[in-house]
XYZ file of C-alpha atoms in Angstrom:
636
model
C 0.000 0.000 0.000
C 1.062 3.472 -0.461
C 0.084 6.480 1.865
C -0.837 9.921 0.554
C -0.671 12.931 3.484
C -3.658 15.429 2.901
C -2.377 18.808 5.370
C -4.303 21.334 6.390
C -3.852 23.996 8.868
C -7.069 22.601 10.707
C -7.164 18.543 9.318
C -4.480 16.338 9.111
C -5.550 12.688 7.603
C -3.965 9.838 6.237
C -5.731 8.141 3.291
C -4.031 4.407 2.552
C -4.680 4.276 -1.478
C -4.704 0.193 -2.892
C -3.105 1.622 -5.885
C -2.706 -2.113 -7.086
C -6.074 -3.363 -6.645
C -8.318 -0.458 -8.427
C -8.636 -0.123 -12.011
C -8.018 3.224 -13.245
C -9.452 3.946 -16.649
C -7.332 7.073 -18.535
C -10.645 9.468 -20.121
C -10.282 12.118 -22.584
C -13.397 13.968 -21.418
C -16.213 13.321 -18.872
C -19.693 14.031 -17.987
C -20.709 14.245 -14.313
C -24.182 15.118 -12.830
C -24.419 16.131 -9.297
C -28.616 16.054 -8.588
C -30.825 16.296 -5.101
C -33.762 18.164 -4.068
C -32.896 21.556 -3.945
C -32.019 21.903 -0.363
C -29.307 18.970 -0.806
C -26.056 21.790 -1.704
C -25.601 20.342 -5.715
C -25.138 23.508 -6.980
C -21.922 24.189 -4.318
C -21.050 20.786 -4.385
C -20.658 20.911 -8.457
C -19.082 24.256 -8.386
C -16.120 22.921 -5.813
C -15.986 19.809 -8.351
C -15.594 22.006 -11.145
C -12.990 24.854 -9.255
C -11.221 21.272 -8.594
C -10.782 20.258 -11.738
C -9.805 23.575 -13.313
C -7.016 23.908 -10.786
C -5.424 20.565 -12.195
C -5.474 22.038 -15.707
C -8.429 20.572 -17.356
C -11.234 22.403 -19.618
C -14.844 22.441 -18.230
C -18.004 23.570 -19.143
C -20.730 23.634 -16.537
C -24.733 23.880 -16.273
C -26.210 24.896 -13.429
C -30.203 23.385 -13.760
C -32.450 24.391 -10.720
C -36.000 24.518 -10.208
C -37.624 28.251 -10.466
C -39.554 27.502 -6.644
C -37.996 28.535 -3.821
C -38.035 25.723 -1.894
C -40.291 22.970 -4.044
C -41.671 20.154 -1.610
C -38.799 17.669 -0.407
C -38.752 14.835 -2.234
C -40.876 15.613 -5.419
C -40.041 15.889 -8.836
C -40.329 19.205 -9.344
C -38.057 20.006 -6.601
C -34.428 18.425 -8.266
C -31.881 20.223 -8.523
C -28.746 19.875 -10.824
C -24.977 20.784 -11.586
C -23.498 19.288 -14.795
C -19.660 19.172 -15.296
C -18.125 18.021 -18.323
C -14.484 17.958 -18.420
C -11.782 16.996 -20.623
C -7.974 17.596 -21.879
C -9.234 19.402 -24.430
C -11.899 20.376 -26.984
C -14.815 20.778 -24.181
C -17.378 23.256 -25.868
C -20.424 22.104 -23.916
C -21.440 20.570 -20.258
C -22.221 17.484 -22.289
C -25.531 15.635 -23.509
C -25.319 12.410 -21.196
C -23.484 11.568 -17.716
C -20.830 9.410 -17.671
C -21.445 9.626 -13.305
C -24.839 10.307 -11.593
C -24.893 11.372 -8.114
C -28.725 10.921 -6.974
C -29.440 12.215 -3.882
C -33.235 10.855 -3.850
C -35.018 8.772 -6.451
C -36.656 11.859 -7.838
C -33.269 12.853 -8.976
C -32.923 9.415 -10.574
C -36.331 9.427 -12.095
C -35.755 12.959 -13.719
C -32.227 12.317 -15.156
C -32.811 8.965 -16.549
C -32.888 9.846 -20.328
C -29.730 11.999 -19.453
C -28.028 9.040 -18.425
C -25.159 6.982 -20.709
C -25.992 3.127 -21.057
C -22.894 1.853 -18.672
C -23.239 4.843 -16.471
C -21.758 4.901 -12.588
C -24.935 5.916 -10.534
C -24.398 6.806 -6.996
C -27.041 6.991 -4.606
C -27.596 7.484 -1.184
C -29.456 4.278 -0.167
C -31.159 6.245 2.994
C -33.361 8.499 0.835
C -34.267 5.423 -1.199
C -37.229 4.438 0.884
C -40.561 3.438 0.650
C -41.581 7.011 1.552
C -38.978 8.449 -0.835
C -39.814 6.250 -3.955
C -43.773 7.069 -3.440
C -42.936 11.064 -3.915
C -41.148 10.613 -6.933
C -44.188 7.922 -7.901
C -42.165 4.959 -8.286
C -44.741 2.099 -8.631
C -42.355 -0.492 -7.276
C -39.768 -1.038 -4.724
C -36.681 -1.497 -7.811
C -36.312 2.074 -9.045
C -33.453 0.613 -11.460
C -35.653 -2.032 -12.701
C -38.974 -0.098 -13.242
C -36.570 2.753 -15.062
C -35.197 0.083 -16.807
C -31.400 1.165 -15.984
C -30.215 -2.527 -16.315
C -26.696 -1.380 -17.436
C -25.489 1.176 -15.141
C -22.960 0.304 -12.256
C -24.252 1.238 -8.649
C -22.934 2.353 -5.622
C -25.207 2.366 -3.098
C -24.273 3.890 0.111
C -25.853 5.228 3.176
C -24.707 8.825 2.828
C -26.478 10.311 5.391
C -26.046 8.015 7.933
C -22.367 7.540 7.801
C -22.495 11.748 7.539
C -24.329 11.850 10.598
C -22.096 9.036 12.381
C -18.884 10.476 10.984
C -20.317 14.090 12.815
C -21.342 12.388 16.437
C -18.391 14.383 17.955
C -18.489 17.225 16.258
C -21.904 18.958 18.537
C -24.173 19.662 15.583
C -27.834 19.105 15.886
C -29.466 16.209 13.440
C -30.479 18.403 10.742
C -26.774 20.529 10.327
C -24.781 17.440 10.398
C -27.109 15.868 7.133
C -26.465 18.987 5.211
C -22.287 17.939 5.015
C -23.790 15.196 3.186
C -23.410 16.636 -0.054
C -19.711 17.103 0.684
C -19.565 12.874 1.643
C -21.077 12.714 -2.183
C -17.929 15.399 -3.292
C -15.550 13.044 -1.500
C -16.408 9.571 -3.169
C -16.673 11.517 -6.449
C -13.015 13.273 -5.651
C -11.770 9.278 -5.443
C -13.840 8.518 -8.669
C -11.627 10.910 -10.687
C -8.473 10.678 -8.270
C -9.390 14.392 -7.158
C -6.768 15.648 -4.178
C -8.536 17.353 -1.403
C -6.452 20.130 -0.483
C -8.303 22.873 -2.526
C -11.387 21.449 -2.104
C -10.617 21.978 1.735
C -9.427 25.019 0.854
C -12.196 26.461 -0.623
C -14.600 25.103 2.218
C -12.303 27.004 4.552
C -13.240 30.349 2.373
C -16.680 29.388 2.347
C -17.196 29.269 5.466
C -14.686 31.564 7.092
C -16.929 33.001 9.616
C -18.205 29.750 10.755
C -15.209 27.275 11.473
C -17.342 24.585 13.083
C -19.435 24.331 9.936
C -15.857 24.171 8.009
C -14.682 21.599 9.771
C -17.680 19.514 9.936
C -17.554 19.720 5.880
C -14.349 18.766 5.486
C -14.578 15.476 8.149
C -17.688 14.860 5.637
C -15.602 15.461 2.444
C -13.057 12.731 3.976
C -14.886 10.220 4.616
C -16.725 10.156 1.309
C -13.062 9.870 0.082
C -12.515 6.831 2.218
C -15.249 5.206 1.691
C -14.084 5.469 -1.976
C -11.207 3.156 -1.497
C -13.253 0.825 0.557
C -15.354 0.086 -2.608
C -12.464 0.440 -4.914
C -13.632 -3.356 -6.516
C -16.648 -2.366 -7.251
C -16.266 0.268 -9.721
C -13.385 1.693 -11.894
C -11.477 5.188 -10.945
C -11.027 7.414 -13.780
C -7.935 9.572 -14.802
C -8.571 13.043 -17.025
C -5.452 14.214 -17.987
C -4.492 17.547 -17.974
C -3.334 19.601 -21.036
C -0.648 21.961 -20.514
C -1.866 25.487 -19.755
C -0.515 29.264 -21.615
C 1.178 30.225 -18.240
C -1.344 32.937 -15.988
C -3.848 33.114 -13.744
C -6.713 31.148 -13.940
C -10.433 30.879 -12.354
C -13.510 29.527 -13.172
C -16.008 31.981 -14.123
C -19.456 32.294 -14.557
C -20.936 34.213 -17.469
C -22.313 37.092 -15.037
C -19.275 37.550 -12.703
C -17.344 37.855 -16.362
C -20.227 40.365 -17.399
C -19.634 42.399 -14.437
C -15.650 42.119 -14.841
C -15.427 43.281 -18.884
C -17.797 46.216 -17.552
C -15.028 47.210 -14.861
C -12.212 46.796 -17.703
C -13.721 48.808 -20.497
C -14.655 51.762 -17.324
C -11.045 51.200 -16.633
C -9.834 51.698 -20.338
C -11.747 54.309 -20.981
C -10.975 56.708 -17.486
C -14.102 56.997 -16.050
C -16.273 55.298 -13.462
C -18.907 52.763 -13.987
C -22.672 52.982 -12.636
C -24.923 50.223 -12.222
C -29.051 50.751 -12.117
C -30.448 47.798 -11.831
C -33.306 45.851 -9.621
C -33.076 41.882 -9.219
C -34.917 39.206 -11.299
C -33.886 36.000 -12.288
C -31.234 35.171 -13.984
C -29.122 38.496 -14.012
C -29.001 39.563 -10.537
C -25.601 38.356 -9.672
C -24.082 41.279 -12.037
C -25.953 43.544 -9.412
C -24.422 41.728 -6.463
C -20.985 41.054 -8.241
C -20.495 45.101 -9.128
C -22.089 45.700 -5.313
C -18.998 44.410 -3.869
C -16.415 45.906 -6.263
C -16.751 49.260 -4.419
C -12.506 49.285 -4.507
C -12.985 50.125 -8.217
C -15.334 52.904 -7.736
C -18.119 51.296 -8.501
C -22.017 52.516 -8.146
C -23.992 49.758 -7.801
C -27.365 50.473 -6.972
C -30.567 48.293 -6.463
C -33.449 51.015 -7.358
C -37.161 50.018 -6.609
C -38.534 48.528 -10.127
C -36.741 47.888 -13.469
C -37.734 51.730 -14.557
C -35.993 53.869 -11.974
C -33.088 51.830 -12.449
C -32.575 52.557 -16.106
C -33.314 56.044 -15.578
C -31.103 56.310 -12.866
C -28.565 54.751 -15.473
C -29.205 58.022 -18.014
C -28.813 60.239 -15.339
C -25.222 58.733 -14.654
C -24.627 58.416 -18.211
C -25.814 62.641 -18.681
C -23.428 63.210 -16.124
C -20.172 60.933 -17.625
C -20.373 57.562 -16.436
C -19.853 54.423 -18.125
C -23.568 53.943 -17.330
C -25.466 50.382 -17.285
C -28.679 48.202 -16.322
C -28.824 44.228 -15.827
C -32.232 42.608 -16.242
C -34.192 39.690 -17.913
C -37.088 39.557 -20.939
C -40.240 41.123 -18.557
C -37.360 43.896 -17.739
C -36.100 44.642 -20.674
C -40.151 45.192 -21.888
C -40.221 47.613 -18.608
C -37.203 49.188 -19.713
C -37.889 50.397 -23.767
C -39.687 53.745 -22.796
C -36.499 54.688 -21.297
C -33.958 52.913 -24.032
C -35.932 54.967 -26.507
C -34.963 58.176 -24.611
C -31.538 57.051 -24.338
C -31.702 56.875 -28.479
C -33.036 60.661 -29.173
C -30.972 61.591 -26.269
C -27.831 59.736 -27.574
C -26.106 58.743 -24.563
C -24.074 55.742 -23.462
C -25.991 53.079 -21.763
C -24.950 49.476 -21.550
C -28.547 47.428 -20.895
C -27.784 43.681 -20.523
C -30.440 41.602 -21.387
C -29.983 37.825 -19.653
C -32.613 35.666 -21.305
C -35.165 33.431 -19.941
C -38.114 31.613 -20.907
C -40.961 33.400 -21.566
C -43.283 34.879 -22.520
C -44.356 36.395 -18.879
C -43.178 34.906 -16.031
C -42.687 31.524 -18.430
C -39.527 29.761 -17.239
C -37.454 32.121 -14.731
C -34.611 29.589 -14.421
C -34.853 28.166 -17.860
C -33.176 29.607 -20.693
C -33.670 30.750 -24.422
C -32.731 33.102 -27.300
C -36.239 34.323 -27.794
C -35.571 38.534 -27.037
C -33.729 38.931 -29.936
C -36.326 40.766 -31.847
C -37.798 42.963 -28.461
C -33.797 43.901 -28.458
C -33.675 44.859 -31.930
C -36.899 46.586 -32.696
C -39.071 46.605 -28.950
C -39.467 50.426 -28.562
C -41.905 53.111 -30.006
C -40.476 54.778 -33.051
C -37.684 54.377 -34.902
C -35.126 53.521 -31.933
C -31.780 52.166 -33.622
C -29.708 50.462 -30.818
C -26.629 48.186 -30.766
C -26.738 44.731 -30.352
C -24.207 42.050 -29.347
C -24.592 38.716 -28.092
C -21.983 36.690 -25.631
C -20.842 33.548 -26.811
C -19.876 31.283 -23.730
C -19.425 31.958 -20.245
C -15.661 33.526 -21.001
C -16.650 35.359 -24.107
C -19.012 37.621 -21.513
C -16.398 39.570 -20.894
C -15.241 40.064 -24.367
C -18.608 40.967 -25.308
C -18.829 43.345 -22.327
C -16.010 45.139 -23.126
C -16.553 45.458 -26.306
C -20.419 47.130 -25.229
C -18.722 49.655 -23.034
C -16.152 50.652 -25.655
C -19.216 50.915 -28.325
C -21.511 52.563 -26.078
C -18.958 55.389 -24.914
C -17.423 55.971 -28.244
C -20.127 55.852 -30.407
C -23.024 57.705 -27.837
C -25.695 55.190 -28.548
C -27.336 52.255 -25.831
C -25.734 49.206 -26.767
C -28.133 45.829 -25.324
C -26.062 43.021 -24.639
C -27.841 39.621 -24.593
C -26.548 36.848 -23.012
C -28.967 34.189 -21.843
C -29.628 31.775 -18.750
C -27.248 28.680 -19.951
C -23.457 30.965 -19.897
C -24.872 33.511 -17.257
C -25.183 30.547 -14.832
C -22.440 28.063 -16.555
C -18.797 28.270 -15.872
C -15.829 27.983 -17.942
C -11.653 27.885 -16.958
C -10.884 31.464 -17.868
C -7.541 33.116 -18.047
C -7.485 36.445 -16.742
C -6.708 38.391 -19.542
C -3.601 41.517 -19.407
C -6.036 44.971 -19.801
C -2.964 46.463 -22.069
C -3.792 43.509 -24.940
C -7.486 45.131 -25.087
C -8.076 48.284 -27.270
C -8.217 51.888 -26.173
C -11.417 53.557 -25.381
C -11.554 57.126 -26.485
C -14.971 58.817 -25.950
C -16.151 61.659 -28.144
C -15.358 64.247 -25.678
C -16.601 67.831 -27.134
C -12.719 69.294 -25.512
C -10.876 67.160 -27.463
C -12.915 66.680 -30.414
C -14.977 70.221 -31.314
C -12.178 73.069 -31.821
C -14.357 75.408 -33.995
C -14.174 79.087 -31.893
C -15.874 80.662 -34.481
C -19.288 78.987 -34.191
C -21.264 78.542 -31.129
C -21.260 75.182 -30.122
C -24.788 73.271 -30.390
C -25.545 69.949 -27.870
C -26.042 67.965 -31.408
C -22.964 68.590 -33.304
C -21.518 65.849 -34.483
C -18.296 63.915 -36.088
C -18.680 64.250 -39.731
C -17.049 60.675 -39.972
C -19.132 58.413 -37.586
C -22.006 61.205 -37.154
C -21.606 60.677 -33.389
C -22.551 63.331 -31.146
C -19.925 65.135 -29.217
C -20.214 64.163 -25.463
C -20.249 67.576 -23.221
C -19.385 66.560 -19.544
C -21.853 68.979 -17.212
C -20.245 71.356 -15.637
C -17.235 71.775 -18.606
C -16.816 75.470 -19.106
C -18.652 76.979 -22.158
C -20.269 74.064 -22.728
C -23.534 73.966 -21.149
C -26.151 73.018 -22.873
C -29.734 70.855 -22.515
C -30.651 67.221 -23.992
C -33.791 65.530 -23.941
C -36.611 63.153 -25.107
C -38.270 65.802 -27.855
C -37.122 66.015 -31.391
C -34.427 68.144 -31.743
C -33.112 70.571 -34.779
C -30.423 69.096 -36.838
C -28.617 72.383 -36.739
C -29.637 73.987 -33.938
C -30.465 71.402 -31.629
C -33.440 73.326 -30.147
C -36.467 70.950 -29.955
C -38.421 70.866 -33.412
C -41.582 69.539 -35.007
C -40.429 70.084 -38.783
C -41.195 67.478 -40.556
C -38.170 67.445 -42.882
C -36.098 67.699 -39.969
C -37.678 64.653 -38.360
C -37.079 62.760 -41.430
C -33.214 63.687 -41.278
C -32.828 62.938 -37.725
C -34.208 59.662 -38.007
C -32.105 58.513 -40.656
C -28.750 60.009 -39.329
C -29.289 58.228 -35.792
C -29.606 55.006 -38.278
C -27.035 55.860 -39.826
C -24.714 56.781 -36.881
C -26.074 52.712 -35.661
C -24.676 51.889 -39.212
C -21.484 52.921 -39.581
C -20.360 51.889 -36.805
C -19.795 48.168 -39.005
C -16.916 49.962 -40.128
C -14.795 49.437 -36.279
C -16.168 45.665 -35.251
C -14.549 42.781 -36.720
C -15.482 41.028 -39.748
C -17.523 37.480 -39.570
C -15.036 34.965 -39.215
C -15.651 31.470 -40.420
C -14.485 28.090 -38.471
C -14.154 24.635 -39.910
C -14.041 23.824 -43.541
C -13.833 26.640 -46.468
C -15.340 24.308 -48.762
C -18.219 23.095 -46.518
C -21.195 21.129 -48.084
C -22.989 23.106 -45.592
C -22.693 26.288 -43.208
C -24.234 26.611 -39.697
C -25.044 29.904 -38.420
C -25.598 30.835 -34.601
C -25.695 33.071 -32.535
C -25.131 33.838 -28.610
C -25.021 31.034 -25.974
C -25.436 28.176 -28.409
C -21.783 28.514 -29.789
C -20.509 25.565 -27.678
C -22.983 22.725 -29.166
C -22.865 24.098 -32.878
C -18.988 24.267 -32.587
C -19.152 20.721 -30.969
C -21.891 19.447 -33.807
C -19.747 20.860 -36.342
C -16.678 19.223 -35.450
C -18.703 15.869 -34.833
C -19.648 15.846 -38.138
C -16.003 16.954 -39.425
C -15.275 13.690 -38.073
C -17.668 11.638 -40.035
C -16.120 12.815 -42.812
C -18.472 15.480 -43.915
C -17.319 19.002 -44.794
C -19.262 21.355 -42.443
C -18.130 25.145 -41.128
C -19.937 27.727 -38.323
C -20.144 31.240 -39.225
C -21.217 32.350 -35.386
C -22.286 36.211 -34.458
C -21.386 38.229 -31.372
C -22.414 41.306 -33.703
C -26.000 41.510 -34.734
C -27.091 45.299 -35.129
C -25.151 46.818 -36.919
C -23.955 42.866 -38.847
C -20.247 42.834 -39.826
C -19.715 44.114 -42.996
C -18.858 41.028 -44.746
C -21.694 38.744 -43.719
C -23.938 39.201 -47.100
C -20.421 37.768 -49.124
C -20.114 34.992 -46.538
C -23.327 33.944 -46.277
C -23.456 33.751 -49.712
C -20.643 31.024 -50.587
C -22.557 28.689 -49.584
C -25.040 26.182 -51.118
C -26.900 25.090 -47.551
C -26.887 27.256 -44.913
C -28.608 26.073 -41.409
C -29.659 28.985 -39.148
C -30.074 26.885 -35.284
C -31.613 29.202 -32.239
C -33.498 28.474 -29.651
C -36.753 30.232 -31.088
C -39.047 30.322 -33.822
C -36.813 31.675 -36.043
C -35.666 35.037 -35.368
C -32.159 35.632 -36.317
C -33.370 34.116 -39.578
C -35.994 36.322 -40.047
C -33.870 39.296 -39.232
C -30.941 37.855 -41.694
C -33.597 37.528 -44.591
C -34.217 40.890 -44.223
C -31.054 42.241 -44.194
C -29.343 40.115 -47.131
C -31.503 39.855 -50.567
C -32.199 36.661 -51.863
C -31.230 34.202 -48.657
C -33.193 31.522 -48.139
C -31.187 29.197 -44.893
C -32.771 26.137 -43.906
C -33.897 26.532 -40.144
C -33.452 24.523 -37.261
C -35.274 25.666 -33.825
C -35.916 24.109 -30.218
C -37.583 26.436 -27.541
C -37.694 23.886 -24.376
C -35.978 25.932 -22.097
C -32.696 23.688 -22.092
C -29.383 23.691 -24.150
C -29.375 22.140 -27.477
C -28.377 18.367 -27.663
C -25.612 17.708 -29.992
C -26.487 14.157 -30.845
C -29.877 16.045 -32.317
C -27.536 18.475 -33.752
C -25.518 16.402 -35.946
C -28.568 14.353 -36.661
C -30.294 16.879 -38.379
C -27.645 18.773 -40.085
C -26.102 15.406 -41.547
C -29.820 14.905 -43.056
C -29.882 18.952 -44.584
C -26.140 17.663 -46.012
C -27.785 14.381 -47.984
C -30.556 15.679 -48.929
């Protein structure tokens, strides 16, 4: 036997390893789902599993999947809760389609992931919430859960998790129901042996996690332990797995969610461009961790505040914006609706404004925790008049805070709201990031009317504007000799006083669309992935890159020629997309909506006709259905 040493300031332990009894099965990628009810810690016990894993070097994609109740009745179906980790070596573009490893709390977390399951899966349970009591909640019919699911194939291991949680905890003073809730951490232990996970940061994070209640620390990591033991106590029963580790561009490294990387590319472009950033925002579901993130940046200067309804805080946010802030608002679907009035004031006005738009399911209410593509068009065209805005979509997790950055530099150097979708599936998933050097990113240079407007001669009018990108010249309040007065009534083109001319309205509108327009001529081009000579081209845009760049490269494999033309820019569309889309015999538009991006494509580019391919269920694409379909547009 050989002895590993586990240290920590607080827990010392000795772990004996059989290294020459267990089988250990080398993986180039792997699925694991962590589900329970949604009191049972998955989504912190996934996240540790995933910081874990990161921290040894491997790629991971992650999806968070919760329930949108509060606190759905204990045991019941609609109460599971889910983390999905998929990690690999390399090429990981998506948190996977099946698990390779179930952790089921309770059988309605086996019941509800069964057709997410792979046909040789390892499914661990804890055998204590597998009673008759349990199985009748999650209406089981018989006493065999496997059987009646017809899960002949999998590989148990059945353990009493909460008992040897509670047992492992007798010394440790906590009252029944705190020691039970380390049981999610007995569950991170055996799965740390599974895939020959050291502890150390996984203590170490529990430490941080808990710093202001070491009892609760320390009862985690005992809990943590002993799942690990009890690994190598079962080591004949099931394989360990090993996912080897690609070697990393030397930096630092996290994993980030799409929302704390929102919040960070906000801070970097404020940064860049020398000026502070204000955040008007009020919580809904799923973007109010870029409220709480930016809260707790105060060391940067931040102004994060939580205004009574979605309204205020957007007007708040055109306020800061008048007065020379890097000004934005986080909401969802219902809030971006609330919010048009005052994006359309933002337009006449022509201020910066950063509005980030985190879809959901809807319409209404619909699916809070759920996500889809389906604001595109509200973001494009939802506001009275003609109201040209920006719009960019993220990508994946990461790319949030590319796409951020790239909406603060737009929005402050071409005066104009710029809405920045990114949806429920990357505002919630994670990603390994590396934190980028600011000094690679380009400058941000505002239109300020000091440096920009030297004309003595001629009084100088609120609306005057760079001949070149027609952008109005930003006048800081209080800047000497340039006072002046903006606002939501039609102005003169010359003399910015307000005006009801019709001619004049005419020209306004079409040099704010114009102003939208030209601003193709400072984003890159559409750049195309995969084969140049593809029998077919897939189009996406937003969250779904991952599982079209994953589908595309599946069906690379096969042998078929296939490339992915995917858009962060969508209003105004690179210059070149008309000549790219146009190369092409097929072309497959895939969103999750009825069509959308299609429909606004078609009516930007004459004569294209793409085949469509659209899923609005609330969850991520599935890349077996992916290649499915495509590989029938390609024989057809």
């Amino acid at each position: 036997m050989q002895a590993k040493i586990f240290t920590n300031e607080r827990v010392r332990i000795k772990l004996f390893i059989m290294i020459e009894e267990t089988k250990i099965i080398p993986l180039e990628k792997v699925v694991i789902r962590f589900s329970g009810d949604s009191g049972d810690g998955m989504q912190l016990t996934g996240t540790i599993f995933s910081n874990l894993s990161a921290i040894l070097g491997n790629e991971i994609s992650t999806f968070p999947d919760f329930p949108a109740e509060i606190r759905a009745p204990q045991g019941s179906l609609s109460g599971v809760s889910g983390y999905q980790v998929h990690l690999g070596s390399r090429g990981i573009y998506t948190p996977g389609d099946k698990a390779d490893v179930l952790v089921a709390m309770n059988p309605a977390a086996l019941k509800v992931n069964v057709n997410n399951l792979k046909p040789h899966a390892i499914v661990i349970i804890d055998t204590d919430s597998f009673q008759k009591a349990d199985l009748d909640k999650a209406k089981f019919a018989t006493g065999d859960p496997f059987k009646e699911l017809g899960l002949t194939g999998v590989q148990i291991v059945a353990a009493p998790i909460s008992t040897m949680t509670r047992d492992g905890l007798a010394d440790f003073g906590l009252d029944n129901k705190s020691a039970l809730r380390c049981k999610n951490m007995f569950a991170l232990g055996l799965v740390c042996w599974l895939f020959e996970r050291p502890l150390e940061d996984a203590m170490h994070q529990l430490q941080n996690k808990f710093a202001k209640k070491p009892a609760i620390a320390k009862a985690n990591i005992k809990a943590l332990t002993d799942g690990y033991n009890y690994g190598h106590n079962i080591h004949a029963k099931v394989s360990t797995y090993r996912i080897e580790s690609k070697k990393a561009v030397p930096g630092f490294y996290t994993d980030i969610n799409g929302n704390k990387a929102t919040s960070y590319g906000l801070l970097a472009a404020a940064e860049k461009a020398g000026v502070k950033l204000f955040l008007g925002s009020y919580p809904i579901t799923p973007a109010t961790d870029i409220l709480q993130e930016l809260s707790a940046r105060k060391e940067f200067g931040v102004k994060a505040l939580q205004f009574e309804d979605e309204i205020a805080g957007i007007c708040t946010s055109i306020g800061a914006s008048f007065a020379g802030a890097l000004a934005a608002t986080s909401t969802s679907g219902p809030g971006l609706a609330l919010k048009s009035e005052a994006i359309g004031l933002a337009v006449i006005s022509e201020l910066p404004l950063v509005v980030i738009d985190v879809q959901r399911g809807g319409p209404s209410t619909g699916l809070p925790t759920k996500s889809e593509q389906t604001d595109l068009l509200q973001a494009l065209y939802g506001r009275n008049g003609e109201s040209p805005v920006v719009v960019i979509a993220a990508a994946t997790p990461t790319d949030c805070f590319d796409a951020a950055f790239w909406a603060g530099k737009i929005a402050l150097e071409h005066m104009t709201p710029v809405i920045l979708l990114t949806d429920s599936f990357i505002a919630n998933g994670s990603s390994a990031w590396r934190i980028p050097e600011l000094d690679t990113y380009p400058e941000i240079k505002p239109r300020y009317v000091t440096e920009y407007y030297n004309n003595e001669k001629e009084l100088w009018k609120a609306y005057r504007r760079d001949p070149e990108t027609l952008v109005r010249y930003w006048a800081i309040p209080g800047t000497e000799g340039f006072t002046h007065r903006i606002g939501g009534l039609e102005k003169d083109y010359d003399s910015s006083a307000i005006s009801t001319e019709p001619l004049n309205h005419q020209k306004m509108v079409k040099t704010r669309q114009e102003k939208i327009d030209r601003i193709a001529n400072f984003i890159p081009p559409l750049e195309i992935i995969g084969d140049e000579d593809a029998e077919i081209l897939i189009v996406g845009w937003g969250g779904t890159y991952g599982h079209l760049c994953e589908a595309m490269e599946t069906l690379r494999g096969n042998g078929k020629k296939v490339a992915l033309a995917h858009f962060k820019f969508i209003s105004p569309l690179p210059k070149n997309t008309a000549a790219v889309l146009s190369k092409y015999k097929k072309v497959v538009v895939a969103e999750q909506n009825s069509g959308q991006f299609a429909t606004y494509l078609r009516s930007k580019i004459d004569d294209f006709n793409p085949y469509r391919f659209n899923r609005i269920k609330g969850q991520p694409f599935i890349v077996t259905r992916l290649v499915e379909e495509f590989t029938k547009l390609i024989e057809a």
